PDB file of C-alpha atoms in Angstrom:
ATOM      1  CA  UNK N   1     -13.756   8.342  -4.824  1.00 83.00           C
ATOM      2  CA  UNK N   2     -15.284   6.406  -1.820  1.00 90.00           C
ATOM      3  CA  UNK N   3     -16.313   2.753  -2.274  1.00 87.00           C
ATOM      4  CA  UNK N   4     -18.548   1.058   0.324  1.00 91.00           C
ATOM      5  CA  UNK N   5     -17.494  -2.669   0.274  1.00 91.00           C
ATOM      6  CA  UNK N   6     -19.564  -5.356   1.408  1.00 89.00           C
ATOM      7  CA  UNK N   7     -16.825  -8.050   2.171  1.00 89.00           C
ATOM      8  CA  UNK N   8     -13.293  -8.874   1.589  1.00 88.00           C
ATOM      9  CA  UNK N   9     -13.982  -9.970  -1.758  1.00 91.00           C
ATOM     10  CA  UNK N  10     -15.048  -6.428  -2.756  1.00 93.00           C
ATOM     11  CA  UNK N  11     -12.025  -5.215  -1.138  1.00 93.00           C
ATOM     12  CA  UNK N  12      -9.856  -7.411  -3.419  1.00 93.00           C
ATOM     13  CA  UNK N  13     -11.769  -6.449  -6.507  1.00 95.00           C
ATOM     14  CA  UNK N  14     -11.180  -2.701  -5.676  1.00 95.00           C
ATOM     15  CA  UNK N  15      -7.484  -3.239  -4.969  1.00 95.00           C
ATOM     16  CA  UNK N  16      -7.125  -5.448  -8.120  1.00 95.00           C
ATOM     17  CA  UNK N  17      -8.559  -2.645 -10.313  1.00 95.00           C
ATOM     18  CA  UNK N  18      -6.107  -0.099  -8.749  1.00 95.00           C
ATOM     19  CA  UNK N  19      -3.194  -2.506  -9.186  1.00 94.00           C
ATOM     20  CA  UNK N  20      -3.813  -3.216 -12.933  1.00 92.00           C
ATOM     21  CA  UNK N  21      -3.313   0.327 -13.676  1.00 93.00           C
ATOM     22  CA  UNK N  22      -0.004   0.970 -11.381  1.00 94.00           C
ATOM     23  CA  UNK N  23       3.167   1.530 -13.332  1.00 92.00           C
ATOM     24  CA  UNK N  24       6.756   1.940 -12.272  1.00 91.00           C
ATOM     25  CA  UNK N  25       7.198   5.350 -10.465  1.00 92.00           C
ATOM     26  CA  UNK N  26       3.650   5.185  -8.920  1.00 94.00           C
ATOM     27  CA  UNK N  27       3.339   5.517  -5.125  1.00 96.00           C
ATOM     28  CA  UNK N  28       0.380   4.329  -3.061  1.00 97.00           C
ATOM     29  CA  UNK N  29       0.127   5.382   0.496  1.00 98.00           C
ATOM     30  CA  UNK N  30      -2.409   3.347   2.629  1.00 98.00           C
ATOM     31  CA  UNK N  31      -3.831   4.420   5.845  1.00 98.00           C
ATOM     32  CA  UNK N  32      -6.428   2.713   8.194  1.00 96.00           C
ATOM     33  CA  UNK N  33      -6.799   1.227  11.633  1.00 95.00           C
ATOM     34  CA  UNK N  34      -4.807  -1.951  12.541  1.00 94.00           C
ATOM     35  CA  UNK N  35      -6.361  -5.011  10.942  1.00 91.00           C
ATOM     36  CA  UNK N  36      -8.572  -3.011   8.474  1.00 93.00           C
ATOM     37  CA  UNK N  37      -6.908  -4.823   5.394  1.00 93.00           C
ATOM     38  CA  UNK N  38      -3.857  -2.839   4.407  1.00 96.00           C
ATOM     39  CA  UNK N  39      -1.731  -5.739   3.578  1.00 95.00           C
ATOM     40  CA  UNK N  40      -4.760  -7.661   2.156  1.00 94.00           C
ATOM     41  CA  UNK N  41      -5.191  -4.659  -0.225  1.00 96.00           C
ATOM     42  CA  UNK N  42      -1.424  -4.669  -1.305  1.00 96.00           C
ATOM     43  CA  UNK N  43      -1.463  -8.751  -1.912  1.00 96.00           C
ATOM     44  CA  UNK N  44      -4.543  -8.238  -4.255  1.00 95.00           C
ATOM     45  CA  UNK N  45      -2.583  -5.474  -6.060  1.00 94.00           C
ATOM     46  CA  UNK N  46       0.599  -7.579  -6.310  1.00 95.00           C
ATOM     47  CA  UNK N  47      -1.608 -10.459  -7.569  1.00 94.00           C
ATOM     48  CA  UNK N  48      -3.391  -8.282 -10.251  1.00 93.00           C
ATOM     49  CA  UNK N  49       0.123  -7.196 -11.679  1.00 91.00           C
ATOM     50  CA  UNK N  50       0.519 -11.060 -12.162  1.00 91.00           C
ATOM     51  CA  UNK N  51       3.190 -11.520  -9.541  1.00 92.00           C
ATOM     52  CA  UNK N  52       2.858 -14.560  -7.208  1.00 89.00           C
ATOM     53  CA  UNK N  53       5.138 -13.560  -4.458  1.00 92.00           C
ATOM     54  CA  UNK N  54       3.861 -14.384  -0.882  1.00 93.00           C
ATOM     55  CA  UNK N  55       2.654 -10.926   0.513  1.00 95.00           C
ATOM     56  CA  UNK N  56       3.264 -10.340   4.185  1.00 93.00           C
ATOM     57  CA  UNK N  57       3.071  -7.310   6.476  1.00 93.00           C
ATOM     58  CA  UNK N  58       6.382  -5.564   6.569  1.00 92.00           C
ATOM     59  CA  UNK N  59       5.793  -4.038  10.186  1.00 89.00           C
ATOM     60  CA  UNK N  60       8.799  -5.733  11.519  1.00 88.00           C
ATOM     61  CA  UNK N  61      11.028  -5.824   8.390  1.00 90.00           C
ATOM     62  CA  UNK N  62       9.941  -2.326   7.450  1.00 91.00           C
ATOM     63  CA  UNK N  63      10.220  -3.281   3.530  1.00 93.00           C
ATOM     64  CA  UNK N  64       9.713  -6.299   1.289  1.00 94.00           C
ATOM     65  CA  UNK N  65      10.485  -6.449  -2.377  1.00 93.00           C
ATOM     66  CA  UNK N  66       8.112  -8.364  -4.822  1.00 95.00           C
ATOM     67  CA  UNK N  67       8.701  -9.117  -8.458  1.00 90.00           C
ATOM     68  CA  UNK N  68      11.778  -7.717 -10.453  1.00 82.00           C
ATOM     69  CA  UNK N  69      12.822  -5.149 -13.132  1.00 72.00           C
ATOM     70  CA  UNK N  70       9.795  -2.930 -14.072  1.00 69.00           C
ATOM     71  CA  UNK N  71       7.360  -5.302 -12.515  1.00 80.00           C
ATOM     72  CA  UNK N  72       9.106  -4.528  -8.969  1.00 91.00           C
ATOM     73  CA  UNK N  73       6.886  -3.546  -5.916  1.00 94.00           C
ATOM     74  CA  UNK N  74       8.293  -2.010  -2.707  1.00 94.00           C
ATOM     75  CA  UNK N  75       6.066  -2.867   0.083  1.00 96.00           C
ATOM     76  CA  UNK N  76       6.865  -0.677   3.325  1.00 96.00           C
ATOM     77  CA  UNK N  77       5.504   0.112   6.554  1.00 96.00           C
ATOM     78  CA  UNK N  78       5.989   3.420   8.240  1.00 95.00           C
ATOM     79  CA  UNK N  79       4.221   2.452  11.425  1.00 94.00           C
ATOM     80  CA  UNK N  80       7.326   2.101  13.457  1.00 93.00           C
ATOM     81  CA  UNK N  81       9.175   4.980  11.623  1.00 93.00           C
ATOM     82  CA  UNK N  82       9.545   8.439  13.275  1.00 93.00           C
ATOM     83  CA  UNK N  83       8.724  10.275  10.025  1.00 92.00           C
ATOM     84  CA  UNK N  84       9.980  11.327   6.564  1.00 95.00           C
ATOM     85  CA  UNK N  85      13.735  11.606   7.497  1.00 95.00           C
ATOM     86  CA  UNK N  86      13.876   8.028   8.897  1.00 94.00           C
ATOM     87  CA  UNK N  87      11.870   6.996   5.872  1.00 92.00           C
ATOM     88  CA  UNK N  88      14.332   8.406   3.336  1.00 93.00           C
ATOM     89  CA  UNK N  89      17.228   7.008   5.457  1.00 91.00           C
ATOM     90  CA  UNK N  90      16.095   3.800   4.013  1.00 88.00           C
ATOM     91  CA  UNK N  91      17.357   4.712   0.607  1.00 88.00           C
ATOM     92  CA  UNK N  92      13.572   4.906  -0.781  1.00 86.00           C
ATOM     93  CA  UNK N  93      14.882   7.796  -3.338  1.00 83.00           C
ATOM     94  CA  UNK N  94      17.230   5.244  -4.874  1.00 81.00           C
ATOM     95  CA  UNK N  95      14.942   2.384  -4.952  1.00 81.00           C
ATOM     96  CA  UNK N  96      11.423   3.937  -5.890  1.00 79.00           C
ATOM     97  CA  UNK N  97      12.070   5.471  -9.215  1.00 80.00           C
ATOM     98  CA  UNK N  98      11.706   2.349 -11.225  1.00 86.00           C
ATOM     99  CA  UNK N  99       9.222   0.444  -9.022  1.00 92.00           C
ATOM    100  CA  UNK N 100       5.837   0.565  -7.757  1.00 94.00           C
ATOM    101  CA  UNK N 101       5.808   1.808  -4.076  1.00 95.00           C
ATOM    102  CA  UNK N 102       3.234   0.876  -1.646  1.00 97.00           C
ATOM    103  CA  UNK N 103       3.517   2.234   2.080  1.00 97.00           C
ATOM    104  CA  UNK N 104       1.301   1.135   4.859  1.00 97.00           C
ATOM    105  CA  UNK N 105       0.616   3.823   7.286  1.00 97.00           C
ATOM    106  CA  UNK N 106       1.632   6.139   4.539  1.00 96.00           C
ATOM    107  CA  UNK N 107       0.227   9.422   5.876  1.00 96.00           C
ATOM    108  CA  UNK N 108       3.406   9.461   8.235  1.00 96.00           C
ATOM    109  CA  UNK N 109       5.515   9.886   5.241  1.00 96.00           C
ATOM    110  CA  UNK N 110       3.395  11.544   2.557  1.00 96.00           C
ATOM    111  CA  UNK N 111       5.599  14.526   2.549  1.00 95.00           C
ATOM    112  CA  UNK N 112       8.343  12.219   0.901  1.00 94.00           C
ATOM    113  CA  UNK N 113       6.049  11.640  -2.092  1.00 93.00           C
ATOM    114  CA  UNK N 114       4.427  14.914  -3.203  1.00 91.00           C
ATOM    115  CA  UNK N 115       2.687  12.959  -6.020  1.00 93.00           C
ATOM    116  CA  UNK N 116       0.945   9.774  -4.718  1.00 96.00           C
ATOM    117  CA  UNK N 117      -2.392   7.783  -4.572  1.00 97.00           C
ATOM    118  CA  UNK N 118      -3.822   7.730  -1.283  1.00 98.00           C
ATOM    119  CA  UNK N 119      -6.116   4.734   0.007  1.00 97.00           C
ATOM    120  CA  UNK N 120      -7.680   5.062   3.195  1.00 97.00           C
ATOM    121  CA  UNK N 121      -9.474   1.981   4.557  1.00 96.00           C
ATOM    122  CA  UNK N 122     -12.272   2.068   7.406  1.00 94.00           C
ATOM    123  CA  UNK N 123     -14.997   0.133   8.671  1.00 91.00           C
ATOM    124  CA  UNK N 124     -18.047   0.114   6.526  1.00 88.00           C
ATOM    125  CA  UNK N 125     -21.492   0.923   7.385  1.00 83.00           C
ATOM    126  CA  UNK N 126     -23.334  -2.290   6.399  1.00 80.00           C
ATOM    127  CA  UNK N 127     -22.002  -4.635   9.095  1.00 77.00           C
ATOM    128  CA  UNK N 128     -19.092  -6.802  10.205  1.00 80.00           C
ATOM    129  CA  UNK N 129     -16.659  -7.591   7.249  1.00 83.00           C
ATOM    130  CA  UNK N 130     -17.785  -4.433   5.499  1.00 90.00           C
ATOM    131  CA  UNK N 131     -15.141  -1.884   4.395  1.00 92.00           C
ATOM    132  CA  UNK N 132     -15.066   1.759   3.454  1.00 94.00           C
ATOM    133  CA  UNK N 133     -12.262   2.488   0.890  1.00 95.00           C
ATOM    134  CA  UNK N 134     -11.417   6.108  -0.187  1.00 96.00           C
ATOM    135  CA  UNK N 135      -9.016   6.482  -3.181  1.00 96.00           C
ATOM    136  CA  UNK N 136      -7.602   9.888  -4.187  1.00 94.00           C
ATOM    137  CA  UNK N 137      -5.111  11.038  -6.610  1.00 90.00           C
ATOM    138  CA  UNK N 138      -5.916   8.406  -9.117  1.00 59.00           C
TER     139      UNK N 138
END
């Protein structure tokens, strides 16, 4: 499903709608150019799940964990990883089973998660600030 989003508020609403339906074990892989709003999308999902953690990009730390128990979210960034093997070396198989996993630049490691939701963000056609959001696998 492809959404044309007029502004950041529309991006937040789309992310929140997806976030409300996420459960432990779900994996969301996000892709799109630098600065398109991948971290913003994750932030809106986290907020929709009722968590008040400060969501920031995990580009340099590779992973942030938000929440706890069955409402735990793993937020990863695969940009600097060489591929699936390096991603799995993070111990993700042990961590992801009872958490929601959201991976920026997720296309690089998609083979590690055969069942996933894919979110691809891009620039929209309706001017500055607009976005295109394709969601597959829901």
